mmCIF file of C-alpha atoms and ligand atoms in Angstrom:
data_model
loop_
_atom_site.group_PDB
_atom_site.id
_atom_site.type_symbol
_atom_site.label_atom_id
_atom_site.label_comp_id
_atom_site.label_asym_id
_atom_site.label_seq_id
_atom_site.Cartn_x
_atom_site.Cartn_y
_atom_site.Cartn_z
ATOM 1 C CA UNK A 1 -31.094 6.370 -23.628
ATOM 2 C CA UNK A 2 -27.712 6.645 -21.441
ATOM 3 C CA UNK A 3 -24.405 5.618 -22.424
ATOM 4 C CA UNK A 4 -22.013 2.773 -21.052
ATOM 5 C CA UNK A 5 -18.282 2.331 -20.265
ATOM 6 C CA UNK A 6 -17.147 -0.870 -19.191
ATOM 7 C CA UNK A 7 -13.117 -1.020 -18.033
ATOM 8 C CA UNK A 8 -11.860 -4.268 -17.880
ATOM 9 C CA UNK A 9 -8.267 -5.948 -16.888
ATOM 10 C CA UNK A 10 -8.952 -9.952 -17.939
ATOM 11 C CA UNK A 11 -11.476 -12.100 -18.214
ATOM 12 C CA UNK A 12 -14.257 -10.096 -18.498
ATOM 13 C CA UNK A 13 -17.177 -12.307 -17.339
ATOM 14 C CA UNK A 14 -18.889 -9.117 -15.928
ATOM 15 C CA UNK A 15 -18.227 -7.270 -18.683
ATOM 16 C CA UNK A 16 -20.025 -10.006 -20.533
ATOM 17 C CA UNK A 17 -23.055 -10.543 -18.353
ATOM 18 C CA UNK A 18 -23.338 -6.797 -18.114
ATOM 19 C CA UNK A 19 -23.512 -6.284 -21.636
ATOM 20 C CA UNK A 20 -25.827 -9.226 -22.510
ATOM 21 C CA UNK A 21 -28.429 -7.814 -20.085
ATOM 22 C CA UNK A 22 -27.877 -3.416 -21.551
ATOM 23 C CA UNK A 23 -28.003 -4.239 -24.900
ATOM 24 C CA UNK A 24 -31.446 -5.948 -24.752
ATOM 25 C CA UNK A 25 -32.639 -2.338 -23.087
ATOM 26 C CA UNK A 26 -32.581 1.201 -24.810
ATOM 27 C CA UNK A 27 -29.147 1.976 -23.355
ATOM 28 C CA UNK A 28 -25.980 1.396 -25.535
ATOM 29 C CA UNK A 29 -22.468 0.417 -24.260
ATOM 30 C CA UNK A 30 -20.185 2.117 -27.051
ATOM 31 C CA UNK A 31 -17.248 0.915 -25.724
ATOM 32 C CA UNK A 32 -14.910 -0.998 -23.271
ATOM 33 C CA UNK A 33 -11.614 -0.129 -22.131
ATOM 34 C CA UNK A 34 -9.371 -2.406 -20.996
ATOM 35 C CA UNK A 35 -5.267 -1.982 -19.660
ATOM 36 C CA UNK A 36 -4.036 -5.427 -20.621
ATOM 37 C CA UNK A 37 -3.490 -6.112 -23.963
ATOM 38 C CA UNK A 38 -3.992 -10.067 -24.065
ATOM 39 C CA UNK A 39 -7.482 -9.918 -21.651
ATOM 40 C CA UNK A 40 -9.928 -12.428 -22.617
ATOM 41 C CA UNK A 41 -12.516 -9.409 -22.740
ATOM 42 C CA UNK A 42 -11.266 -8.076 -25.908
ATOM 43 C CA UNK A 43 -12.375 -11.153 -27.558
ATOM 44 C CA UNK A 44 -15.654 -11.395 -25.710
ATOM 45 C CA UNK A 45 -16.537 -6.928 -27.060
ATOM 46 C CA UNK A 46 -15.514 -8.882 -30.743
ATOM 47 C CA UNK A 47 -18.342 -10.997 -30.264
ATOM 48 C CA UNK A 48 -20.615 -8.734 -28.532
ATOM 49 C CA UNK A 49 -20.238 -6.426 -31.590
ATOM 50 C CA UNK A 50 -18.729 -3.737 -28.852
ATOM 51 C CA UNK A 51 -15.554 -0.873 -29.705
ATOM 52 C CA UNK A 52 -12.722 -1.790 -27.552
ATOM 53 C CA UNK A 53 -9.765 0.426 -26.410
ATOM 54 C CA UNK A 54 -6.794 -0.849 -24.980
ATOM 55 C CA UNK A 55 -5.059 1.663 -22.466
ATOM 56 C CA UNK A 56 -1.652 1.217 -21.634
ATOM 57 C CA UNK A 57 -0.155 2.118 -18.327
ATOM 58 C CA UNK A 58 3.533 0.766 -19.251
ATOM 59 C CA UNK A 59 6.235 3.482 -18.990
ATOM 60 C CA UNK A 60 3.800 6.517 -18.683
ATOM 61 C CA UNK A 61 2.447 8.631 -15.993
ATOM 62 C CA UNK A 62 -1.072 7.355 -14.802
ATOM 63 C CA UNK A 63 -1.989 10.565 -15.454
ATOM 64 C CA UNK A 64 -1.096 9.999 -19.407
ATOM 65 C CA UNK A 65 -2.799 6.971 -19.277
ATOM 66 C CA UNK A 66 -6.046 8.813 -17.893
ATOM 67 C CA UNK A 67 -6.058 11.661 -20.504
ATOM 68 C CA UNK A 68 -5.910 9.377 -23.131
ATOM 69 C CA UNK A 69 -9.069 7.312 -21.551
ATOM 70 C CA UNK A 70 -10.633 10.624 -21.576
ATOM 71 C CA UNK A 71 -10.381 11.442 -25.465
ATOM 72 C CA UNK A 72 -12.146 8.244 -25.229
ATOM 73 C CA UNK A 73 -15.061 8.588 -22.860
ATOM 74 C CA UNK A 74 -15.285 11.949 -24.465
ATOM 75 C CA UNK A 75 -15.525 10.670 -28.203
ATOM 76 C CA UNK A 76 -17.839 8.080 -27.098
ATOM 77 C CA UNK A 77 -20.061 10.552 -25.375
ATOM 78 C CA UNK A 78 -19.545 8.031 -22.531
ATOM 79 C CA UNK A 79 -23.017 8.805 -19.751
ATOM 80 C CA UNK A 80 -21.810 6.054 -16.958
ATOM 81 C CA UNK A 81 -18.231 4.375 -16.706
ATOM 82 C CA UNK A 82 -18.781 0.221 -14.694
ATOM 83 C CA UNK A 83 -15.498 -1.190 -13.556
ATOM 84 C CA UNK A 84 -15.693 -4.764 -13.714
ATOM 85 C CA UNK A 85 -12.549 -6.442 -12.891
ATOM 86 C CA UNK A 86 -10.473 -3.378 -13.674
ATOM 87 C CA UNK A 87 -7.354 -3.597 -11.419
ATOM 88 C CA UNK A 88 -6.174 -0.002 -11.126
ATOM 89 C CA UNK A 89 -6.877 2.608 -8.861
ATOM 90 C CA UNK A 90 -8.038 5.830 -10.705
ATOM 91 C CA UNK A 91 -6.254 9.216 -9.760
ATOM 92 C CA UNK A 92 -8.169 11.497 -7.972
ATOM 93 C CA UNK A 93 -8.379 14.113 -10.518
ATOM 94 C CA UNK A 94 -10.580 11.183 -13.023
ATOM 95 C CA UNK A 95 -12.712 10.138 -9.869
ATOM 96 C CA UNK A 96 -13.404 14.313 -9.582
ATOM 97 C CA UNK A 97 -14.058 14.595 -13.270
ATOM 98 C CA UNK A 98 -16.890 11.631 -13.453
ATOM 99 C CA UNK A 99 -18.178 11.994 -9.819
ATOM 100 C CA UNK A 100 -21.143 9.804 -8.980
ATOM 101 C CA UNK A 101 -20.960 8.562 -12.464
ATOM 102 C CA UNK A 102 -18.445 5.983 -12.235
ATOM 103 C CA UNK A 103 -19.051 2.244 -10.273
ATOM 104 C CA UNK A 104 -17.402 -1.033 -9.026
ATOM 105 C CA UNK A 105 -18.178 -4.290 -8.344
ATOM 106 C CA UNK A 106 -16.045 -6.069 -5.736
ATOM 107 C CA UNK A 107 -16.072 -10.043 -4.132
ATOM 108 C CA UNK A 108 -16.762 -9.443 -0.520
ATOM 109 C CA UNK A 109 -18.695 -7.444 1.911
ATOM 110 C CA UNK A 110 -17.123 -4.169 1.936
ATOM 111 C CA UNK A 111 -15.834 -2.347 3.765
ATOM 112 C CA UNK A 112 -13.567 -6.105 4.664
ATOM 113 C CA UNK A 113 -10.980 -7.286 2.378
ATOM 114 C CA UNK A 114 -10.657 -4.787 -0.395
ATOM 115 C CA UNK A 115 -7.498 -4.998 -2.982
ATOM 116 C CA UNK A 116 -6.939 -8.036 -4.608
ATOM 117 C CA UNK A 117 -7.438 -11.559 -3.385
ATOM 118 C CA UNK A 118 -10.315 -11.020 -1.949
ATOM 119 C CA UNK A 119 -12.337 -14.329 -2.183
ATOM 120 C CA UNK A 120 -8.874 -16.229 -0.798
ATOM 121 C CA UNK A 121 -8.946 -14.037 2.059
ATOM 122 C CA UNK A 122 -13.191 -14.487 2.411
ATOM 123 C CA UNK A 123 -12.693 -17.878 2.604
ATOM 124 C CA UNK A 124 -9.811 -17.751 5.061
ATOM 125 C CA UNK A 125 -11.881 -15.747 7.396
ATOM 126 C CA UNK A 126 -14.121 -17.396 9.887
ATOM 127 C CA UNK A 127 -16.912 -14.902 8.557
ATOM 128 C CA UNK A 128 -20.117 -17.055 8.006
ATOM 129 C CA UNK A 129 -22.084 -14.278 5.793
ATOM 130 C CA UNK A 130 -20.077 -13.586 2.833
ATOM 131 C CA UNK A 131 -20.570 -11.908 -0.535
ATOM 132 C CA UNK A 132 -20.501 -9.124 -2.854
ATOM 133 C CA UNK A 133 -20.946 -5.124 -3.092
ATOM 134 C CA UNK A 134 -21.565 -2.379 -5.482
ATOM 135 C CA UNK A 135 -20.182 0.854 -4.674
ATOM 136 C CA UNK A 136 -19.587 4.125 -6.311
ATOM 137 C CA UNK A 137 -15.599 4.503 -6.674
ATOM 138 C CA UNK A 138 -13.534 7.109 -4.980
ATOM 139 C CA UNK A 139 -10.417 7.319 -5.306
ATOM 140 C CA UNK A 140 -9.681 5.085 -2.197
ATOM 141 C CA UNK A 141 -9.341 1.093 -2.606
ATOM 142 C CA UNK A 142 -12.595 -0.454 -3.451
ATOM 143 C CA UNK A 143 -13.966 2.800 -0.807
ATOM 144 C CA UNK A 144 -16.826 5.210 -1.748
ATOM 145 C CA UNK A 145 -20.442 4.733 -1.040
ATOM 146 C CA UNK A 146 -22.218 1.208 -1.241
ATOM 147 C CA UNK A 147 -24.877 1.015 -2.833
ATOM 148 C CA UNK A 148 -26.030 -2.743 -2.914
ATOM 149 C CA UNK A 149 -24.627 -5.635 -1.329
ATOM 150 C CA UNK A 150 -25.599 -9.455 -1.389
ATOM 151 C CA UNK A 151 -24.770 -11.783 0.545
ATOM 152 C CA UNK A 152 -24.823 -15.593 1.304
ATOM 153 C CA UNK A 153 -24.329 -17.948 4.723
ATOM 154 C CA UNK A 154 -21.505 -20.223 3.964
ATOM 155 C CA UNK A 155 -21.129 -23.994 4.483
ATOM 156 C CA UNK A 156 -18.227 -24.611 6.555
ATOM 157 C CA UNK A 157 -17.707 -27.853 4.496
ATOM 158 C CA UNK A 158 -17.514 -26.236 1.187
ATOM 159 C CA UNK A 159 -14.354 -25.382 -0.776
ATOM 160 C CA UNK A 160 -12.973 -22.468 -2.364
ATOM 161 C CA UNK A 161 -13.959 -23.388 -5.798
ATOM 162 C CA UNK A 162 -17.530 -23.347 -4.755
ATOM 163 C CA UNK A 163 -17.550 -20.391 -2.695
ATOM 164 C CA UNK A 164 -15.984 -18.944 -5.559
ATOM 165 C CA UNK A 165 -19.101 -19.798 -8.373
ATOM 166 C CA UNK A 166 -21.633 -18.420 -5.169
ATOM 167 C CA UNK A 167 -19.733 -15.069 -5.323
ATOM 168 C CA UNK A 168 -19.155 -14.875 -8.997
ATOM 169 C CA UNK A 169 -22.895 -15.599 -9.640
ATOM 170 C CA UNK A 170 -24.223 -13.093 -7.268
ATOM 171 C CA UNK A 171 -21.924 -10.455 -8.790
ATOM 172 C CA UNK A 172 -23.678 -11.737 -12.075
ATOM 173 C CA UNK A 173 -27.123 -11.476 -11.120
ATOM 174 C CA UNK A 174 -26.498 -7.986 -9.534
ATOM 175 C CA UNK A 175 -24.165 -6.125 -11.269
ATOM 176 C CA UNK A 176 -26.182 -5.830 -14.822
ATOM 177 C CA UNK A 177 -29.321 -4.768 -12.528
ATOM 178 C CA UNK A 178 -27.626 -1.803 -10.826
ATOM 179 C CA UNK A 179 -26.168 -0.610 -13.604
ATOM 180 C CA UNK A 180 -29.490 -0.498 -15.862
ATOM 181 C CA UNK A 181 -31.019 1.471 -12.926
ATOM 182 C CA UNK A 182 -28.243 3.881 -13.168
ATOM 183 C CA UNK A 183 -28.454 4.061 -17.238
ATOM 184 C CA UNK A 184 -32.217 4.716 -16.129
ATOM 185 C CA UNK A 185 -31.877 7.485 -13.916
ATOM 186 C CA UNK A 186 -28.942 9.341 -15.693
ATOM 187 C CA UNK A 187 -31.562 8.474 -19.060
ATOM 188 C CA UNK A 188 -34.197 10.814 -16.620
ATOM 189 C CA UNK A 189 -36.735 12.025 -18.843
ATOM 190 C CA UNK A 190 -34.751 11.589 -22.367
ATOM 191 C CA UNK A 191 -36.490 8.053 -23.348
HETATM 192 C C1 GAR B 201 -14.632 -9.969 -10.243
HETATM 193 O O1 GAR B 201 -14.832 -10.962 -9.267
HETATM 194 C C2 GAR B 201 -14.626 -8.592 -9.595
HETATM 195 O O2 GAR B 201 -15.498 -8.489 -8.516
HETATM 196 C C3 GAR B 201 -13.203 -8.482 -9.137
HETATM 197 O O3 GAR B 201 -12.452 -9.012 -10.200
HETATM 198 C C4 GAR B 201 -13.216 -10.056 -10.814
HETATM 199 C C5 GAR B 201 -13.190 -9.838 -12.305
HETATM 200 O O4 GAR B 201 -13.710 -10.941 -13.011
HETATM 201 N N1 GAR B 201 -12.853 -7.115 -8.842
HETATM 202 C C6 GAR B 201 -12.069 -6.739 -7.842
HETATM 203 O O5 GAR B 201 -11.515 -7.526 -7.109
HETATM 204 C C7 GAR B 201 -11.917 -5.227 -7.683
HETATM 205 N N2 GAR B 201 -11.165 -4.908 -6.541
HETATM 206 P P1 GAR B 201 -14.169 -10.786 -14.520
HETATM 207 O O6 GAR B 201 -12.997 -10.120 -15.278
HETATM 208 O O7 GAR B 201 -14.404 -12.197 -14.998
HETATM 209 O O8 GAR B 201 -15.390 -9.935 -14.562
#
């Protein structure tokens, strides 16, 4: 049995999909961390029945902000940390501490359009294959070591809206996976 961090920043649909598919295995998710007090995913850990933790970055050091996330991930004897949709780099000295333990999902084939906006700047490409990656994190913008992306061939026809439900869904239906082989491995032979 491992242990699960999600960090959020909004919506939380990950979050969601990701915790729907763990908590049906032996792995627990003890808590999710998010910076943004109003985010949608607070309501959505109410409902799962999941500890939430808002983090504040406003008027401190990001270091401050870290060390408190620590006491957290500490308490919670916290195995693996996901990012889904959490919109702040992490300093080196937190990527150091939780090295190979600590994931992203991001909307487009890394290593192109990293930062923000990248499903707007996807679909303003001329790039026919486009989709999604999971990578460890670093403490580089969406950089460190892939390991899965999916991918799709566009219709030049279709809008953003739908290229946007393609890319969300494939994050959906590979996020959750990756992550329970992670909980699985880091579980080794404690189950
Ligand atoms: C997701 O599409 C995720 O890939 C993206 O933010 C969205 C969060 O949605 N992350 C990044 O762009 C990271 N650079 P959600 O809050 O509904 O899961």
């Amino acid at each position: 049995m491992a242990r699960l961090a999600v960090f959020t920043s909004g919506n939380g649909s990950n979050f969601q999909v990701i915790a729907e598919k763990i908590l049906k295995t032996k792995h627990t998710i003890p808590c999710m961390i998010c910076d943004r007090k109003k985010a949608y995913s607070f309501e959505r850990a109410k409902n799962l029945g999941i500890n939430s933790y808002y983090v504040s970055y406003f008027e401190k050091t990001k270091e401050s902000a870290e060390e408190e996330i620590i006491k957290i991930i500490e308490k919670e004897k916290v195995d693996i940390i996901a990012l889904a949709g959490f919109m702040r780099l992490l300093s080196p000295m937190f990527v150091e501490k939780y090295k190979n333990r600590i994931v992203n999902i991001h909307p487009s084939l890394l290593p192109k359009y990293p930062g923000t906006h990248a499903i707007e700047k996807s679909y303003a490409s001329d790039d026919r294959e486009l989709g999604i990656t999971v990578h460890y994190v670093d403490s580089g913008m969406d950089t460190g070591p892939v390991i899965r992306q999916e991918s799709f061939i566009r219709n030049i026809c279709e809008p953003i809206e739908e290229i946007e439900k393609k890319i969300h869904n494939l994050e959906y239906a590979t996020y959750p996976e990756v992550i329970e082989n992670l909980l699985d491995s880091c579980a080794g032979g404690n189950n």
